[in-house]
């Protein structure tokens, strides 16, 4: 089977009865990206780690701890079926995320001017990272239950309730980036589900008015101004963007060598988080950025094709599985595009991580949970196909055996 057939092959014709039941793409690609992320985190955080903690491996060790916890969670969640995710996604996960996010508003920890983290003593968690997954599960489950009524205004209004609650909380947390991502996720899912344009257009207008109202805040307006020409405000709000562009320019096509970045030496605050790709570009060149983006793109494209196959299958159509896969693919895709766009000054700074690459425990855990769901969807769809084929083979053997017996009896009677 060719490479492209394997990458896009989640259709019935490309399943093999004797193949591995779990989709290895959802095991190999996240593992490769996570290893690349660990190398990038160690290289980009050395100076900051030594300056703050007196050791060069503080952030690496913390991320390794998050990786170990994510791996344990990964092995546990493989046994959770999509039916269980469907039940959890109705209200339980949404309610839990809302409660944790409200706790952040009242007792959260302020880091770098943003109140988005909840301190657990040994680490900080960012509940808004789980909003993306909670919204995907809720909306996918709702469409699965009410697909025939999805064109009605009432259904679209009910779907929007958790989204509006999330937006209100994110506004209080000043988290514009996550707000943009969940809005795009909801828009893509509703558009593919067949929502009428007469409902989409007013929502787009309201969203545009909301964005215009939000950017009136001096904090956000400063980001907009610095994004337009970061070098004009390089001593103020445009400092990060201008340093990021310099890092990319210094790296060129092949880079200055792993560990040889100069911009990470306190020129970019927290270089191992949102702007880690600019350090990767400086050290390993634009080629390395293309490789990482290609790996992310393979994961995204695979998920989109699996989602559309689940929606269009004539023998095993499942709206929950299909919209979950499409929603997760949209989440990863939009977050990658925005993160890459920010370091190139194509978008204002949003505070969004690069999936599996940037430092951050909550980001890694939420991404791993999403991959577990994708892996489980691919497993159940392949298992369903294999069971259908095996049942058909058993029926064929039974019919063939009966026909031969009847022919034998007929020959004896003659």
mmCIF file of C-alpha atoms in Angstrom:
data_model
loop_
_atom_site.group_PDB
_atom_site.id
_atom_site.type_symbol
_atom_site.label_atom_id
_atom_site.label_comp_id
_atom_site.label_asym_id
_atom_site.label_seq_id
_atom_site.Cartn_x
_atom_site.Cartn_y
_atom_site.Cartn_z
ATOM 1 C CA UNK A 1 0.000 0.000 0.000
ATOM 2 C CA UNK A 2 1.354 3.445 -0.938
ATOM 3 C CA UNK A 3 2.214 6.179 1.577
ATOM 4 C CA UNK A 4 -0.782 8.345 0.623
ATOM 5 C CA UNK A 5 -3.123 5.351 0.767
ATOM 6 C CA UNK A 6 -1.907 4.612 4.284
ATOM 7 C CA UNK A 7 -2.196 8.263 5.335
ATOM 8 C CA UNK A 8 -5.705 8.783 3.966
ATOM 9 C CA UNK A 9 -6.827 5.170 4.146
ATOM 10 C CA UNK A 10 -9.544 4.985 6.747
ATOM 11 C CA UNK A 11 -12.147 3.770 4.271
ATOM 12 C CA UNK A 12 -13.546 0.245 4.235
ATOM 13 C CA UNK A 13 -11.569 -0.775 1.148
ATOM 14 C CA UNK A 14 -8.247 -0.128 2.839
ATOM 15 C CA UNK A 15 -8.774 -2.042 6.094
ATOM 16 C CA UNK A 16 -6.954 -5.342 6.499
ATOM 17 C CA UNK A 17 -8.389 -8.192 8.535
ATOM 18 C CA UNK A 18 -4.969 -9.213 9.856
ATOM 19 C CA UNK A 19 -3.699 -5.678 10.527
ATOM 20 C CA UNK A 20 -3.117 -3.901 13.826
ATOM 21 C CA UNK A 21 -6.480 -2.826 15.245
ATOM 22 C CA UNK A 22 -5.142 0.463 16.620
ATOM 23 C CA UNK A 23 -4.231 3.114 14.062
ATOM 24 C CA UNK A 24 -0.447 3.388 14.372
ATOM 25 C CA UNK A 25 -0.484 6.929 12.919
ATOM 26 C CA UNK A 26 -2.047 8.169 16.165
ATOM 27 C CA UNK A 27 0.730 6.486 18.139
ATOM 28 C CA UNK A 28 3.806 7.282 16.053
ATOM 29 C CA UNK A 29 3.114 10.909 15.049
ATOM 30 C CA UNK A 30 2.340 12.244 18.577
ATOM 31 C CA UNK A 31 5.347 10.318 19.944
ATOM 32 C CA UNK A 32 7.713 11.850 17.360
ATOM 33 C CA UNK A 33 6.327 15.344 17.957
ATOM 34 C CA UNK A 34 6.637 14.948 21.740
ATOM 35 C CA UNK A 35 10.290 13.859 21.478
ATOM 36 C CA UNK A 36 11.032 16.821 19.196
ATOM 37 C CA UNK A 37 9.239 19.032 21.714
ATOM 38 C CA UNK A 38 11.393 17.769 24.599
ATOM 39 C CA UNK A 39 14.579 18.540 22.661
ATOM 40 C CA UNK A 40 13.274 21.993 21.717
ATOM 41 C CA UNK A 41 12.155 22.750 25.290
ATOM 42 C CA UNK A 42 15.540 21.807 26.740
ATOM 43 C CA UNK A 43 17.469 23.845 24.187
ATOM 44 C CA UNK A 44 15.244 26.934 24.374
ATOM 45 C CA UNK A 45 14.878 27.004 28.176
ATOM 46 C CA UNK A 46 18.495 26.508 29.280
ATOM 47 C CA UNK A 47 19.239 30.172 29.966
ATOM 48 C CA UNK A 48 15.882 30.891 31.665
ATOM 49 C CA UNK A 49 16.174 27.712 33.740
ATOM 50 C CA UNK A 50 19.693 28.533 34.963
ATOM 51 C CA UNK A 51 18.732 32.141 35.673
ATOM 52 C CA UNK A 52 15.645 31.238 37.742
ATOM 53 C CA UNK A 53 16.472 27.862 39.282
ATOM 54 C CA UNK A 54 20.250 27.403 39.001
ATOM 55 C CA UNK A 55 19.962 24.305 36.799
ATOM 56 C CA UNK A 56 19.716 23.911 33.049
ATOM 57 C CA UNK A 57 17.156 21.085 33.106
ATOM 58 C CA UNK A 58 14.338 22.411 35.321
ATOM 59 C CA UNK A 59 11.774 22.835 32.539
ATOM 60 C CA UNK A 60 12.883 19.647 30.783
ATOM 61 C CA UNK A 61 12.378 17.574 33.939
ATOM 62 C CA UNK A 62 8.962 19.121 34.546
ATOM 63 C CA UNK A 63 7.916 18.399 30.963
ATOM 64 C CA UNK A 64 9.209 14.826 31.312
ATOM 65 C CA UNK A 65 6.979 14.502 34.369
ATOM 66 C CA UNK A 66 4.033 15.760 32.335
ATOM 67 C CA UNK A 67 4.942 13.276 29.588
ATOM 68 C CA UNK A 68 4.974 10.400 32.073
ATOM 69 C CA UNK A 69 1.605 11.467 33.491
ATOM 70 C CA UNK A 70 0.225 11.833 29.965
ATOM 71 C CA UNK A 71 1.472 8.346 29.055
ATOM 72 C CA UNK A 72 -0.236 6.807 32.095
ATOM 73 C CA UNK A 73 -3.425 8.690 31.213
ATOM 74 C CA UNK A 74 -3.032 7.572 27.589
ATOM 75 C CA UNK A 75 -2.931 3.894 28.573
ATOM 76 C CA UNK A 76 -5.950 4.308 30.855
ATOM 77 C CA UNK A 77 -8.101 6.196 28.344
ATOM 78 C CA UNK A 78 -7.560 3.644 25.581
ATOM 79 C CA UNK A 79 -10.153 1.512 27.377
ATOM 80 C CA UNK A 80 -12.762 4.294 27.328
ATOM 81 C CA UNK A 81 -15.180 3.656 24.459
ATOM 82 C CA UNK A 82 -16.710 6.388 22.318
ATOM 83 C CA UNK A 83 -20.071 5.563 23.928
ATOM 84 C CA UNK A 84 -18.589 6.488 27.304
ATOM 85 C CA UNK A 85 -17.109 9.688 25.845
ATOM 86 C CA UNK A 86 -20.540 10.412 24.397
ATOM 87 C CA UNK A 87 -22.151 10.125 27.841
ATOM 88 C CA UNK A 88 -19.405 12.143 29.550
ATOM 89 C CA UNK A 89 -19.651 14.839 26.903
ATOM 90 C CA UNK A 90 -23.341 15.539 27.467
ATOM 91 C CA UNK A 91 -22.965 17.660 30.598
ATOM 92 C CA UNK A 92 -20.348 16.212 32.957
ATOM 93 C CA UNK A 93 -17.155 17.392 31.248
ATOM 94 C CA UNK A 94 -18.657 20.773 30.318
ATOM 95 C CA UNK A 95 -19.825 21.326 33.910
ATOM 96 C CA UNK A 96 -16.430 20.340 35.342
ATOM 97 C CA UNK A 97 -14.566 22.679 32.979
ATOM 98 C CA UNK A 98 -16.921 25.573 33.784
ATOM 99 C CA UNK A 99 -16.455 25.067 37.545
ATOM 100 C CA UNK A 100 -12.651 24.915 37.258
ATOM 101 C CA UNK A 101 -12.591 27.952 34.966
ATOM 102 C CA UNK A 102 -14.736 29.963 37.382
ATOM 103 C CA UNK A 103 -12.343 29.019 40.191
ATOM 104 C CA UNK A 104 -9.552 30.509 38.083
ATOM 105 C CA UNK A 105 -11.479 33.789 37.825
ATOM 106 C CA UNK A 106 -11.801 34.072 41.612
ATOM 107 C CA UNK A 107 -8.762 32.294 43.073
ATOM 108 C CA UNK A 108 -6.562 31.768 40.023
ATOM 109 C CA UNK A 109 -2.891 32.590 39.758
ATOM 110 C CA UNK A 110 -1.782 35.633 37.767
ATOM 111 C CA UNK A 111 1.185 34.876 35.483
ATOM 112 C CA UNK A 112 2.594 37.472 33.077
ATOM 113 C CA UNK A 113 -0.459 39.708 33.437
ATOM 114 C CA UNK A 114 -3.046 37.000 32.691
ATOM 115 C CA UNK A 115 -5.169 35.139 35.242
ATOM 116 C CA UNK A 116 -5.572 31.737 33.585
ATOM 117 C CA UNK A 117 -3.965 29.226 35.934
ATOM 118 C CA UNK A 118 -5.163 27.283 38.954
ATOM 119 C CA UNK A 119 -2.402 26.409 41.405
ATOM 120 C CA UNK A 120 -2.306 22.836 42.752
ATOM 121 C CA UNK A 121 0.857 23.384 44.771
ATOM 122 C CA UNK A 122 3.168 21.120 42.779
ATOM 123 C CA UNK A 123 2.021 22.506 39.407
ATOM 124 C CA UNK A 124 -0.376 24.913 37.712
ATOM 125 C CA UNK A 125 -3.230 23.838 35.446
ATOM 126 C CA UNK A 126 -4.985 25.910 32.803
ATOM 127 C CA UNK A 127 -8.650 24.771 32.659
ATOM 128 C CA UNK A 128 -9.320 26.793 29.504
ATOM 129 C CA UNK A 129 -7.221 24.226 27.576
ATOM 130 C CA UNK A 130 -9.952 21.655 28.250
ATOM 131 C CA UNK A 131 -12.692 23.954 26.917
ATOM 132 C CA UNK A 132 -11.825 22.945 23.352
ATOM 133 C CA UNK A 133 -12.278 19.251 24.062
ATOM 134 C CA UNK A 134 -15.390 19.796 26.202
ATOM 135 C CA UNK A 135 -17.052 21.847 23.454
ATOM 136 C CA UNK A 136 -16.201 19.256 20.782
ATOM 137 C CA UNK A 137 -17.673 16.392 22.824
ATOM 138 C CA UNK A 138 -20.819 18.339 23.740
ATOM 139 C CA UNK A 139 -21.570 19.634 20.227
ATOM 140 C CA UNK A 140 -20.759 16.292 18.552
ATOM 141 C CA UNK A 141 -23.029 14.439 20.971
ATOM 142 C CA UNK A 142 -25.848 16.951 20.551
ATOM 143 C CA UNK A 143 -25.698 16.712 16.753
ATOM 144 C CA UNK A 144 -25.628 12.906 17.023
ATOM 145 C CA UNK A 145 -28.874 12.994 19.028
ATOM 146 C CA UNK A 146 -30.646 15.690 16.989
ATOM 147 C CA UNK A 147 -29.138 15.470 13.514
ATOM 148 C CA UNK A 148 -32.533 15.531 11.786
ATOM 149 C CA UNK A 149 -33.435 18.743 13.645
ATOM 150 C CA UNK A 150 -30.099 20.526 13.285
ATOM 151 C CA UNK A 151 -31.502 23.031 10.778
ATOM 152 C CA UNK A 152 -33.921 24.411 13.358
ATOM 153 C CA UNK A 153 -33.060 27.616 15.200
ATOM 154 C CA UNK A 154 -33.855 26.073 18.599
ATOM 155 C CA UNK A 155 -31.193 23.376 18.178
ATOM 156 C CA UNK A 156 -28.546 25.881 17.128
ATOM 157 C CA UNK A 157 -29.418 28.050 20.125
ATOM 158 C CA UNK A 158 -29.075 25.146 22.575
ATOM 159 C CA UNK A 159 -25.734 24.151 21.048
ATOM 160 C CA UNK A 160 -24.442 27.696 21.587
ATOM 161 C CA UNK A 161 -25.190 27.813 25.346
ATOM 162 C CA UNK A 162 -21.909 26.214 26.575
ATOM 163 C CA UNK A 163 -20.003 28.187 23.943
ATOM 164 C CA UNK A 164 -21.399 31.487 25.240
ATOM 165 C CA UNK A 165 -20.557 30.479 28.820
ATOM 166 C CA UNK A 166 -17.004 29.647 27.768
ATOM 167 C CA UNK A 167 -16.670 32.977 25.942
ATOM 168 C CA UNK A 168 -17.826 34.902 29.031
ATOM 169 C CA UNK A 169 -15.287 33.105 31.230
ATOM 170 C CA UNK A 170 -12.486 33.560 28.691
ATOM 171 C CA UNK A 171 -13.238 37.272 28.534
ATOM 172 C CA UNK A 172 -12.754 37.494 32.297
ATOM 173 C CA UNK A 173 -9.474 35.585 31.916
ATOM 174 C CA UNK A 174 -8.381 37.822 29.003
ATOM 175 C CA UNK A 175 -7.780 34.697 26.902
ATOM 176 C CA UNK A 176 -8.542 35.886 23.380
ATOM 177 C CA UNK A 177 -6.621 33.032 21.730
ATOM 178 C CA UNK A 178 -8.727 30.213 23.163
ATOM 179 C CA UNK A 179 -11.853 32.248 22.404
ATOM 180 C CA UNK A 180 -10.900 32.380 18.720
ATOM 181 C CA UNK A 181 -10.150 28.644 18.582
ATOM 182 C CA UNK A 182 -13.429 27.469 20.144
ATOM 183 C CA UNK A 183 -15.354 29.876 17.889
ATOM 184 C CA UNK A 184 -13.726 28.396 14.772
ATOM 185 C CA UNK A 185 -14.248 24.826 16.032
ATOM 186 C CA UNK A 186 -17.953 25.479 16.614
ATOM 187 C CA UNK A 187 -18.308 27.227 13.248
ATOM 188 C CA UNK A 188 -16.654 24.382 11.305
ATOM 189 C CA UNK A 189 -18.728 21.670 13.006
ATOM 190 C CA UNK A 190 -22.024 23.525 12.523
ATOM 191 C CA UNK A 191 -21.196 24.332 8.897
ATOM 192 C CA UNK A 192 -20.409 20.690 8.072
ATOM 193 C CA UNK A 193 -23.512 19.511 9.949
ATOM 194 C CA UNK A 194 -25.693 21.535 7.566
ATOM 195 C CA UNK A 195 -26.585 24.580 9.644
ATOM 196 C CA UNK A 196 -28.460 27.123 7.513
ATOM 197 C CA UNK A 197 -26.689 30.302 6.417
ATOM 198 C CA UNK A 198 -29.500 32.461 7.753
ATOM 199 C CA UNK A 199 -28.388 31.377 11.241
ATOM 200 C CA UNK A 200 -24.642 31.478 10.528
ATOM 201 C CA UNK A 201 -24.624 35.038 9.144
ATOM 202 C CA UNK A 202 -26.119 36.762 12.242
ATOM 203 C CA UNK A 203 -23.747 34.792 14.468
ATOM 204 C CA UNK A 204 -20.785 35.981 12.356
ATOM 205 C CA UNK A 205 -21.977 39.594 12.619
ATOM 206 C CA UNK A 206 -22.372 39.303 16.396
ATOM 207 C CA UNK A 207 -18.949 37.696 16.634
ATOM 208 C CA UNK A 208 -17.370 40.501 14.621
ATOM 209 C CA UNK A 209 -19.027 43.133 16.808
ATOM 210 C CA UNK A 210 -17.838 41.262 19.890
ATOM 211 C CA UNK A 211 -14.257 41.211 18.611
ATOM 212 C CA UNK A 212 -14.389 44.944 17.857
ATOM 213 C CA UNK A 213 -15.654 45.562 21.386
ATOM 214 C CA UNK A 214 -12.982 43.366 22.958
ATOM 215 C CA UNK A 215 -10.043 44.981 21.181
ATOM 216 C CA UNK A 216 -11.011 48.384 22.545
ATOM 217 C CA UNK A 217 -9.227 47.311 25.717
ATOM 218 C CA UNK A 218 -5.777 49.029 25.816
ATOM 219 C CA UNK A 219 -4.075 45.693 26.570
ATOM 220 C CA UNK A 220 -5.426 44.102 23.383
ATOM 221 C CA UNK A 221 -5.143 47.255 21.289
ATOM 222 C CA UNK A 222 -1.443 47.356 22.103
ATOM 223 C CA UNK A 223 -1.062 43.862 20.653
ATOM 224 C CA UNK A 224 -2.906 44.880 17.478
ATOM 225 C CA UNK A 225 -0.681 47.934 16.986
ATOM 226 C CA UNK A 226 2.528 45.985 17.628
ATOM 227 C CA UNK A 227 1.461 43.215 15.234
ATOM 228 C CA UNK A 228 1.083 45.679 12.341
ATOM 229 C CA UNK A 229 4.738 46.757 12.587
ATOM 230 C CA UNK A 230 6.554 45.167 15.553
ATOM 231 C CA UNK A 231 9.802 47.066 14.952
ATOM 232 C CA UNK A 232 8.074 50.417 15.510
ATOM 233 C CA UNK A 233 7.154 49.299 19.044
ATOM 234 C CA UNK A 234 10.153 46.993 19.564
ATOM 235 C CA UNK A 235 10.906 48.566 22.954
ATOM 236 C CA UNK A 236 7.330 47.984 24.125
ATOM 237 C CA UNK A 237 4.505 45.699 23.025
ATOM 238 C CA UNK A 238 6.302 44.699 19.809
ATOM 239 C CA UNK A 239 9.394 43.383 21.596
ATOM 240 C CA UNK A 240 8.512 39.674 21.375
ATOM 241 C CA UNK A 241 7.421 39.810 17.741
ATOM 242 C CA UNK A 242 10.469 41.780 16.603
ATOM 243 C CA UNK A 243 12.832 39.365 18.397
ATOM 244 C CA UNK A 244 10.954 36.425 16.874
ATOM 245 C CA UNK A 245 11.406 37.808 13.357
ATOM 246 C CA UNK A 246 15.105 38.400 14.024
ATOM 247 C CA UNK A 247 15.469 34.798 15.258
ATOM 248 C CA UNK A 248 13.824 33.427 12.104
ATOM 249 C CA UNK A 249 16.028 35.630 9.904
ATOM 250 C CA UNK A 250 19.210 34.568 11.744
ATOM 251 C CA UNK A 251 18.313 30.893 11.380
ATOM 252 C CA UNK A 252 17.852 31.012 7.630
ATOM 253 C CA UNK A 253 17.277 27.717 5.852
ATOM 254 C CA UNK A 254 19.540 25.398 7.870
ATOM 255 C CA UNK A 255 19.914 27.192 11.209
ATOM 256 C CA UNK A 256 22.853 28.092 13.440
ATOM 257 C CA UNK A 257 23.055 24.706 15.122
ATOM 258 C CA UNK A 258 21.168 23.111 18.007
ATOM 259 C CA UNK A 259 21.764 25.085 21.209
ATOM 260 C CA UNK A 260 23.339 28.061 19.424
ATOM 261 C CA UNK A 261 20.407 30.459 19.611
ATOM 262 C CA UNK A 262 21.220 33.976 20.754
ATOM 263 C CA UNK A 263 17.654 35.269 20.945
ATOM 264 C CA UNK A 264 16.798 32.826 23.755
ATOM 265 C CA UNK A 265 19.335 34.602 25.980
ATOM 266 C CA UNK A 266 16.637 36.733 27.636
ATOM 267 C CA UNK A 267 15.640 38.478 24.384
ATOM 268 C CA UNK A 268 12.335 36.563 24.232
ATOM 269 C CA UNK A 269 10.525 36.122 27.574
ATOM 270 C CA UNK A 270 9.633 32.456 28.204
ATOM 271 C CA UNK A 271 11.109 31.222 24.876
ATOM 272 C CA UNK A 272 10.089 27.610 25.591
ATOM 273 C CA UNK A 273 6.336 28.326 25.493
ATOM 274 C CA UNK A 274 4.448 30.288 22.819
ATOM 275 C CA UNK A 275 7.519 31.374 20.816
ATOM 276 C CA UNK A 276 9.379 28.063 20.888
ATOM 277 C CA UNK A 277 9.105 27.691 17.103
ATOM 278 C CA UNK A 278 11.102 30.888 16.567
ATOM 279 C CA UNK A 279 13.956 29.363 18.605
ATOM 280 C CA UNK A 280 13.640 26.099 16.641
ATOM 281 C CA UNK A 281 13.838 28.117 13.425
ATOM 282 C CA UNK A 282 16.937 29.993 14.602
ATOM 283 C CA UNK A 283 18.783 26.873 15.742
ATOM 284 C CA UNK A 284 17.675 24.274 13.189
ATOM 285 C CA UNK A 285 16.517 26.422 10.299
ATOM 286 C CA UNK A 286 13.336 26.830 8.318
ATOM 287 C CA UNK A 287 13.649 23.196 7.175
ATOM 288 C CA UNK A 288 13.030 21.970 10.732
ATOM 289 C CA UNK A 289 9.932 24.162 10.992
ATOM 290 C CA UNK A 290 8.608 22.632 7.763
ATOM 291 C CA UNK A 291 9.260 19.112 9.102
ATOM 292 C CA UNK A 292 7.357 19.818 12.334
ATOM 293 C CA UNK A 293 4.500 21.433 10.441
ATOM 294 C CA UNK A 294 4.388 18.449 8.047
ATOM 295 C CA UNK A 295 4.103 16.019 10.981
ATOM 296 C CA UNK A 296 1.302 18.083 12.504
ATOM 297 C CA UNK A 297 -0.389 18.303 9.096
ATOM 298 C CA UNK A 298 -0.292 14.522 8.643
ATOM 299 C CA UNK A 299 -2.060 14.084 11.981
ATOM 300 C CA UNK A 300 -4.645 16.733 11.055
ATOM 301 C CA UNK A 301 -5.341 15.410 7.534
ATOM 302 C CA UNK A 302 -5.653 11.845 8.827
ATOM 303 C CA UNK A 303 -8.232 12.986 11.384
ATOM 304 C CA UNK A 304 -10.247 14.975 8.832
ATOM 305 C CA UNK A 305 -10.457 12.000 6.477
ATOM 306 C CA UNK A 306 -11.471 9.672 9.305
ATOM 307 C CA UNK A 307 -14.168 12.130 10.386
ATOM 308 C CA UNK A 308 -15.638 12.521 6.905
ATOM 309 C CA UNK A 309 -15.527 8.747 6.398
ATOM 310 C CA UNK A 310 -17.528 8.274 9.609
ATOM 311 C CA UNK A 311 -20.130 10.797 8.414
ATOM 312 C CA UNK A 312 -20.467 9.400 4.888
ATOM 313 C CA UNK A 313 -20.202 5.663 5.528
ATOM 314 C CA UNK A 314 -23.252 3.806 4.189
ATOM 315 C CA UNK A 315 -22.752 0.821 6.476
ATOM 316 C CA UNK A 316 -21.414 2.378 9.694
ATOM 317 C CA UNK A 317 -22.365 6.075 9.849
ATOM 318 C CA UNK A 318 -21.695 7.644 13.256
ATOM 319 C CA UNK A 319 -22.181 11.395 13.677
ATOM 320 C CA UNK A 320 -20.575 11.549 17.117
ATOM 321 C CA UNK A 321 -17.363 9.890 15.951
ATOM 322 C CA UNK A 322 -17.284 11.914 12.740
ATOM 323 C CA UNK A 323 -17.767 15.341 14.293
ATOM 324 C CA UNK A 324 -15.377 14.518 17.156
ATOM 325 C CA UNK A 325 -12.615 13.697 14.666
ATOM 326 C CA UNK A 326 -13.358 16.809 12.574
ATOM 327 C CA UNK A 327 -13.496 19.015 15.680
ATOM 328 C CA UNK A 328 -10.162 17.746 17.017
ATOM 329 C CA UNK A 329 -8.544 18.107 13.588
ATOM 330 C CA UNK A 330 -9.843 21.691 13.398
ATOM 331 C CA UNK A 331 -8.503 22.408 16.888
ATOM 332 C CA UNK A 332 -4.984 21.160 16.070
ATOM 333 C CA UNK A 333 -5.011 22.805 12.647
ATOM 334 C CA UNK A 334 -6.145 26.243 13.802
ATOM 335 C CA UNK A 335 -3.780 26.228 16.781
ATOM 336 C CA UNK A 336 -0.804 25.290 14.582
ATOM 337 C CA UNK A 337 -1.645 27.972 12.009
ATOM 338 C CA UNK A 338 -2.110 30.683 14.643
ATOM 339 C CA UNK A 339 1.081 29.732 16.514
ATOM 340 C CA UNK A 340 3.120 29.742 13.303
ATOM 341 C CA UNK A 341 1.425 32.953 12.172
ATOM 342 C CA UNK A 342 2.203 34.719 15.449
ATOM 343 C CA UNK A 343 5.944 34.021 15.331
ATOM 344 C CA UNK A 344 5.976 35.357 11.742
ATOM 345 C CA UNK A 345 3.965 38.465 12.757
ATOM 346 C CA UNK A 346 1.018 37.427 10.565
ATOM 347 C CA UNK A 347 -1.289 37.472 13.611
ATOM 348 C CA UNK A 348 -1.265 39.389 16.910
ATOM 349 C CA UNK A 349 0.228 37.531 19.866
ATOM 350 C CA UNK A 350 -2.371 35.130 21.276
ATOM 351 C CA UNK A 351 -0.591 33.058 23.900
ATOM 352 C CA UNK A 352 -1.290 29.761 22.107
ATOM 353 C CA UNK A 353 1.055 26.786 22.271
ATOM 354 C CA UNK A 354 2.234 24.539 19.446
ATOM 355 C CA UNK A 355 0.586 21.129 20.044
ATOM 356 C CA UNK A 356 3.062 18.569 21.483
ATOM 357 C CA UNK A 357 6.007 20.984 21.000
ATOM 358 C CA UNK A 358 5.608 23.892 23.421
ATOM 359 C CA UNK A 359 6.207 23.592 27.156
ATOM 360 C CA UNK A 360 3.048 23.153 29.196
ATOM 361 C CA UNK A 361 1.484 20.279 31.111
ATOM 362 C CA UNK A 362 -2.173 21.161 30.580
ATOM 363 C CA UNK A 363 -1.658 21.686 26.855
ATOM 364 C CA UNK A 364 0.107 18.324 26.519
ATOM 365 C CA UNK A 365 -2.485 16.441 28.578
ATOM 366 C CA UNK A 366 -5.446 17.894 26.665
ATOM 367 C CA UNK A 367 -3.742 17.039 23.349
ATOM 368 C CA UNK A 368 -3.036 13.477 24.517
ATOM 369 C CA UNK A 369 -6.677 13.007 25.561
ATOM 370 C CA UNK A 370 -7.753 14.219 22.108
ATOM 371 C CA UNK A 371 -5.394 11.733 20.433
ATOM 372 C CA UNK A 372 -6.775 8.949 22.661
ATOM 373 C CA UNK A 373 -10.273 9.750 21.398
ATOM 374 C CA UNK A 374 -9.050 9.694 17.785
ATOM 375 C CA UNK A 375 -7.273 6.392 18.383
ATOM 376 C CA UNK A 376 -10.381 4.904 19.951
ATOM 377 C CA UNK A 377 -12.571 6.080 17.055
ATOM 378 C CA UNK A 378 -10.229 4.491 14.504
ATOM 379 C CA UNK A 379 -10.129 1.271 16.563
ATOM 380 C CA UNK A 380 -13.907 0.982 16.858
ATOM 381 C CA UNK A 381 -14.468 1.721 13.186
ATOM 382 C CA UNK A 382 -11.941 -0.889 12.113
ATOM 383 C CA UNK A 383 -13.356 -3.395 14.600
ATOM 384 C CA UNK A 384 -16.864 -2.777 13.240
ATOM 385 C CA UNK A 385 -15.651 -3.322 9.679
ATOM 386 C CA UNK A 386 -13.764 -6.508 10.568
ATOM 387 C CA UNK A 387 -16.808 -7.880 12.417
ATOM 388 C CA UNK A 388 -19.027 -7.183 9.394
ATOM 389 C CA UNK A 389 -16.603 -8.987 7.083
ATOM 390 C CA UNK A 390 -16.280 -11.963 9.431
ATOM 391 C CA UNK A 391 -20.054 -12.251 9.812
ATOM 392 C CA UNK A 392 -20.402 -12.114 6.025
ATOM 393 C CA UNK A 393 -17.777 -14.854 5.689
ATOM 394 C CA UNK A 394 -19.592 -17.019 8.241
ATOM 395 C CA UNK A 395 -22.916 -16.516 6.431
ATOM 396 C CA UNK A 396 -21.256 -17.355 3.117
ATOM 397 C CA UNK A 397 -19.788 -20.568 4.529
ATOM 398 C CA UNK A 398 -23.137 -21.553 6.050
ATOM 399 C CA UNK A 399 -25.012 -20.908 2.805
ATOM 400 C CA UNK A 400 -22.334 -22.670 0.776
ATOM 401 C CA UNK A 401 -22.433 -25.650 3.123
ATOM 402 C CA UNK A 402 -26.244 -25.814 2.926
ATOM 403 C CA UNK A 403 -26.226 -25.584 -0.880
ATOM 404 C CA UNK A 404 -23.661 -28.361 -1.153
ATOM 405 C CA UNK A 405 -25.692 -30.512 1.221
ATOM 406 C CA UNK A 406 -28.843 -29.932 -0.849
ATOM 407 C CA UNK A 407 -26.984 -30.733 -4.059
ATOM 408 C CA UNK A 408 -25.622 -33.899 -2.487
ATOM 409 C CA UNK A 409 -29.102 -34.984 -1.344
ATOM 410 C CA UNK A 410 -30.492 -34.233 -4.798
ATOM 411 C CA UNK A 411 -27.799 -36.333 -6.441
ATOM 412 C CA UNK A 412 -28.504 -39.262 -4.104
ATOM 413 C CA UNK A 413 -32.254 -39.096 -4.813
ATOM 414 C CA UNK A 414 -31.578 -39.237 -8.541
#
